[in-house]
């Protein structure tokens, strides 16, 4: 069968197989490289339904469907050998922005969405550091989060309703429902009824195990959020909780209703420079007492890169900040920071309704830090804070764009999270774990320090098999440490290919099996984004690393 012709026959959208496009869709921001067989760009939900039915009706062809939005996933979530579905080409309309919510198609870029919500003084507060690059559908796919998550939580909290095409080739509205509505749905003798019944029973039957296995952190995007699907107190059943963060492994999201907030008007920032990490935990916990809305950090390696690529930072800064004076001052700010080169810079943002209120909060936090003698603190008003945000948000992207033939960004321990109160014990152990690799890999640390969430991004020569073999070795060691502290291996970047194989270790045999059951209930024929999350294996993932595969034997030798 000529697959391209067969698909073009049934859908109104595009079917693409030119080399350049296939090449472009072989990569995302992860360490993997997988070339798809075909790219489809569905025009509407009818197209998606037809694709689902086609794949289901031709199981002899062993096809699957992987939705892809902007392709900035760091865990390999949007990569496939089979059919990749480009959601940005046609599913890119903002349908409505209401008084406190927005209805939007999943392929809308966040950078196009935010200006429209801001026109109504509304904001989706789980936006990412990659907000200029990613879509809102990708945020739902990964259960993304960002600088405001400390106060506002991650994407799952802001999803009110979804439209999803499930395995039976039908599109459904998925939203929180009452117990009476659930009982009615369960009585339906159809695909939807059975789905609700089985997921409800699974969540209830395993309630205690699920609650126990839930990471003890303020953020998590691993596994399926089964523990939040049924609320015992309100008796609300909410299937959006398992679909958000499922990376397209349970169905294809075709429409999203987000709840939005009215952002606070005024901000002030407390900047803290640490000469070393010895007091980090105490300083973090002291700042947290003052309840900043965001609390972020970046390290000296980030400053070194920013200094090296000042023109790039200036170029990106222009997109966020139109004040020519601020732009002019950026290079001298970066040069000064480079001269001081603190081990870590932390930025805590306080928000409120008046300038007086926020300056008081930031100054209060600054005053509380005077007991730490070796640190440098500085209160920055909202007109001056852009330069700090550009460093925090842009560092990974600049690093990624300056990868050389030999060294490239290699995210695999890029998103670990523990409770901030565990930092005093956790951080020295993490440093000890990474110490033997200091001469082999350079890495930057940035992240959401207020949540205890660190992005550790090494630069590695992925063309060397012995360097690639460090990926499983370091992952194993770092994740084991994170699990010892009840943390999660991914706060916001999800499992995909890179962390999926470690889910059994993170959740234990029983809860991992429950999560596999979720996948089987939604997708018995494995047609939705296989090899990710609970369907991932070490063998498959490590065979598809960019630079070349490694086998279990390769990394077992180490
Ligand atoms: C420089 C940089 C900085 C980053 N910073 C952050 C950060 O601060 N916070 C954060 O959370 N992430 C961050 N990321 C990772 C990534 O940008 C986010 O997770 C983002 O939300 C993914 O969006 P995307 O549009 O690129 O989605 P994609 O990468 O295309 O897809 C992400 C996942 O969602 C699935 N998916 C896409 N569309 C659908 C759909 N319609 N239905 C079902 N599933 C779907 C895909 O299959 C895939 O598994 C960063 C990445 C980069 C490169």
Tab-separated table of N, CA and C in Angstrom, residues 170-224:
chain	number	residue	atom	x	y	z
A	170	UNK	N	-13.602	8.763	18.113
A	170	UNK	CA	-14.621	9.786	18.370
A	170	UNK	C	-14.006	10.911	19.203
A	171	UNK	N	-14.600	12.100	19.066
A	171	UNK	CA	-14.116	13.240	19.855
A	171	UNK	C	-15.038	13.428	21.063
A	172	UNK	N	-14.442	13.598	22.248
A	172	UNK	CA	-15.228	13.735	23.476
A	172	UNK	C	-14.868	15.016	24.214
A	173	UNK	N	-15.862	15.538	24.927
A	173	UNK	CA	-15.584	16.634	25.858
A	173	UNK	C	-15.203	15.988	27.188
A	174	UNK	N	-14.062	16.408	27.739
A	174	UNK	CA	-13.607	15.858	29.025
A	174	UNK	C	-13.527	17.013	30.016
A	175	UNK	N	-14.268	16.885	31.122
A	175	UNK	CA	-14.274	17.962	32.123
A	175	UNK	C	-14.671	17.383	33.476
A	176	UNK	N	-14.480	18.146	34.548
A	176	UNK	CA	-14.860	17.627	35.860
A	176	UNK	C	-16.376	17.372	35.908
A	177	UNK	N	-16.764	16.223	36.479
A	177	UNK	CA	-18.200	15.914	36.588
A	177	UNK	C	-18.530	15.463	38.011
A	178	UNK	N	-19.801	15.620	38.383
A	178	UNK	CA	-20.224	15.229	39.740
A	178	UNK	C	-20.390	13.711	39.811
A	179	UNK	N	-20.598	13.218	41.036
A	179	UNK	CA	-20.763	11.768	41.217
A	179	UNK	C	-21.994	11.267	40.451
A	180	UNK	N	-23.057	12.075	40.471
A	180	UNK	CA	-24.291	11.654	39.768
A	180	UNK	C	-24.028	11.573	38.260
A	181	UNK	N	-23.305	12.581	37.748
A	181	UNK	CA	-22.981	12.557	36.304
A	181	UNK	C	-22.074	11.365	35.969
A	182	UNK	N	-21.168	11.066	36.897
A	182	UNK	CA	-20.256	9.932	36.687
A	182	UNK	C	-21.050	8.621	36.627
A	183	UNK	N	-21.990	8.471	37.593
A	183	UNK	CA	-22.781	7.230	37.631
A	183	UNK	C	-23.567	7.052	36.330
A	184	UNK	N	-24.067	8.178	35.822
A	184	UNK	CA	-24.829	8.132	34.563
A	184	UNK	C	-23.917	7.710	33.399
A	185	UNK	N	-22.734	8.291	33.393
A	185	UNK	CA	-21.783	7.979	32.313
A	185	UNK	C	-21.375	6.508	32.347
A	186	UNK	N	-21.135	6.031	33.583
A	186	UNK	CA	-20.680	4.638	33.732
A	186	UNK	C	-21.739	3.665	33.200
A	187	UNK	N	-22.999	4.075	33.287
A	187	UNK	CA	-24.088	3.182	32.817
A	187	UNK	C	-24.156	3.116	31.291
A	188	UNK	N	-23.542	4.116	30.605
A	188	UNK	CA	-23.563	4.065	29.135
A	188	UNK	C	-22.828	2.800	28.683
A	189	UNK	N	-23.426	2.046	27.829
A	189	UNK	CA	-22.739	0.826	27.390
A	189	UNK	C	-21.948	1.113	26.110
A	190	UNK	N	-20.977	2.038	26.241
A	190	UNK	CA	-20.183	2.374	25.067
A	190	UNK	C	-18.733	2.648	25.489
A	191	UNK	N	-17.904	3.042	24.542
A	191	UNK	CA	-16.476	3.246	24.821
A	191	UNK	C	-16.288	4.241	25.972
A	192	UNK	N	-16.993	5.365	25.905
A	192	UNK	CA	-16.813	6.399	26.916
A	192	UNK	C	-17.219	5.893	28.308
A	193	UNK	N	-18.363	5.218	28.365
A	193	UNK	CA	-18.864	4.696	29.639
A	193	UNK	C	-17.863	3.739	30.260
A	194	UNK	N	-17.334	2.847	29.419
A	194	UNK	CA	-16.371	1.843	29.920
A	194	UNK	C	-15.087	2.517	30.401
A	195	UNK	N	-14.677	3.554	29.657
A	195	UNK	CA	-13.454	4.289	30.019
A	195	UNK	C	-13.606	4.912	31.417
A	196	UNK	N	-14.706	5.613	31.624
A	196	UNK	CA	-14.935	6.260	32.922
A	196	UNK	C	-15.021	5.212	34.034
A	197	UNK	N	-15.733	4.132	33.766
A	197	UNK	CA	-15.916	3.078	34.779
A	197	UNK	C	-14.559	2.485	35.196
A	198	UNK	N	-13.763	2.145	34.189
A	198	UNK	CA	-12.505	1.446	34.498
A	198	UNK	C	-11.504	2.368	35.195
A	199	UNK	N	-11.462	3.635	34.754
A	199	UNK	CA	-10.509	4.560	35.401
A	199	UNK	C	-10.975	4.865	36.829
A	200	UNK	N	-12.272	5.054	37.006
A	200	UNK	CA	-12.798	5.327	38.355
A	200	UNK	C	-12.474	4.144	39.281
A	201	UNK	N	-12.774	2.943	38.802
A	201	UNK	CA	-12.527	1.754	39.644
A	201	UNK	C	-11.042	1.589	39.976
A	202	UNK	N	-10.219	1.856	38.960
A	202	UNK	CA	-8.768	1.728	39.172
A	202	UNK	C	-8.297	2.717	40.259
A	203	UNK	N	-8.803	3.955	40.173
A	203	UNK	CA	-8.381	4.990	41.133
A	203	UNK	C	-8.876	4.650	42.546
A	204	UNK	N	-10.108	4.167	42.648
A	204	UNK	CA	-10.686	3.870	43.967
A	204	UNK	C	-10.021	2.633	44.583
A	205	UNK	N	-9.880	1.597	43.759
A	205	UNK	CA	-9.329	0.320	44.250
A	205	UNK	C	-7.901	0.503	44.777
A	206	UNK	N	-7.171	1.421	44.170
A	206	UNK	CA	-5.748	1.569	44.520
A	206	UNK	C	-5.466	2.885	45.235
A	207	UNK	N	-6.505	3.456	45.820
A	207	UNK	CA	-6.426	4.792	46.417
A	207	UNK	C	-5.196	4.957	47.315
A	208	UNK	N	-5.044	4.053	48.289
A	208	UNK	CA	-3.962	4.217	49.274
A	208	UNK	C	-2.585	4.119	48.616
A	209	UNK	N	-2.431	3.145	47.726
A	209	UNK	CA	-1.125	2.986	47.058
A	209	UNK	C	-0.791	4.222	46.222
A	210	UNK	N	-1.813	4.752	45.565
A	210	UNK	CA	-1.574	5.916	44.700
A	210	UNK	C	-1.189	7.129	45.529
A	211	UNK	N	-1.905	7.361	46.625
A	211	UNK	CA	-1.601	8.539	47.448
A	211	UNK	C	-0.182	8.415	48.031
A	212	UNK	N	0.169	7.179	48.418
A	212	UNK	CA	1.497	6.954	48.994
A	212	UNK	C	2.597	7.199	47.949
A	213	UNK	N	2.313	6.816	46.712
A	213	UNK	CA	3.347	6.912	45.667
A	213	UNK	C	3.478	8.325	45.098
A	214	UNK	N	2.501	9.176	45.359
A	214	UNK	CA	2.528	10.536	44.805
A	214	UNK	C	3.773	11.260	45.320
A	215	UNK	N	4.589	11.841	44.418
A	215	UNK	CA	5.815	12.499	44.895
A	215	UNK	C	5.506	13.597	45.916
A	216	UNK	N	6.375	13.691	46.925
A	216	UNK	CA	6.125	14.659	48.011
A	216	UNK	C	6.735	16.021	47.651
A	217	UNK	N	6.415	16.482	46.477
A	217	UNK	CA	6.987	17.742	46.003
A	217	UNK	C	5.859	18.632	45.492
A	218	UNK	N	6.161	19.930	45.319
A	218	UNK	CA	5.108	20.837	44.847
A	218	UNK	C	4.917	20.746	43.334
A	219	UNK	N	5.792	20.016	42.657
A	219	UNK	CA	5.681	19.866	41.203
A	219	UNK	C	5.982	18.427	40.806
A	220	UNK	N	5.350	17.985	39.730
A	220	UNK	CA	5.658	16.661	39.193
A	220	UNK	C	4.980	16.530	37.832
A	221	UNK	N	5.710	16.028	36.836
A	221	UNK	CA	5.026	15.770	35.559
A	221	UNK	C	5.303	14.346	35.078
A	222	UNK	N	5.660	13.459	35.995
A	222	UNK	CA	5.911	12.068	35.599
A	222	UNK	C	4.635	11.234	35.761
A	223	UNK	N	4.602	10.121	35.073
A	223	UNK	CA	3.504	9.152	35.227
A	223	UNK	C	2.162	9.718	34.791
A	224	UNK	N	1.089	9.090	35.240
A	224	UNK	CA	-0.268	9.604	34.989
A	224	UNK	C	-0.842	10.072	36.322
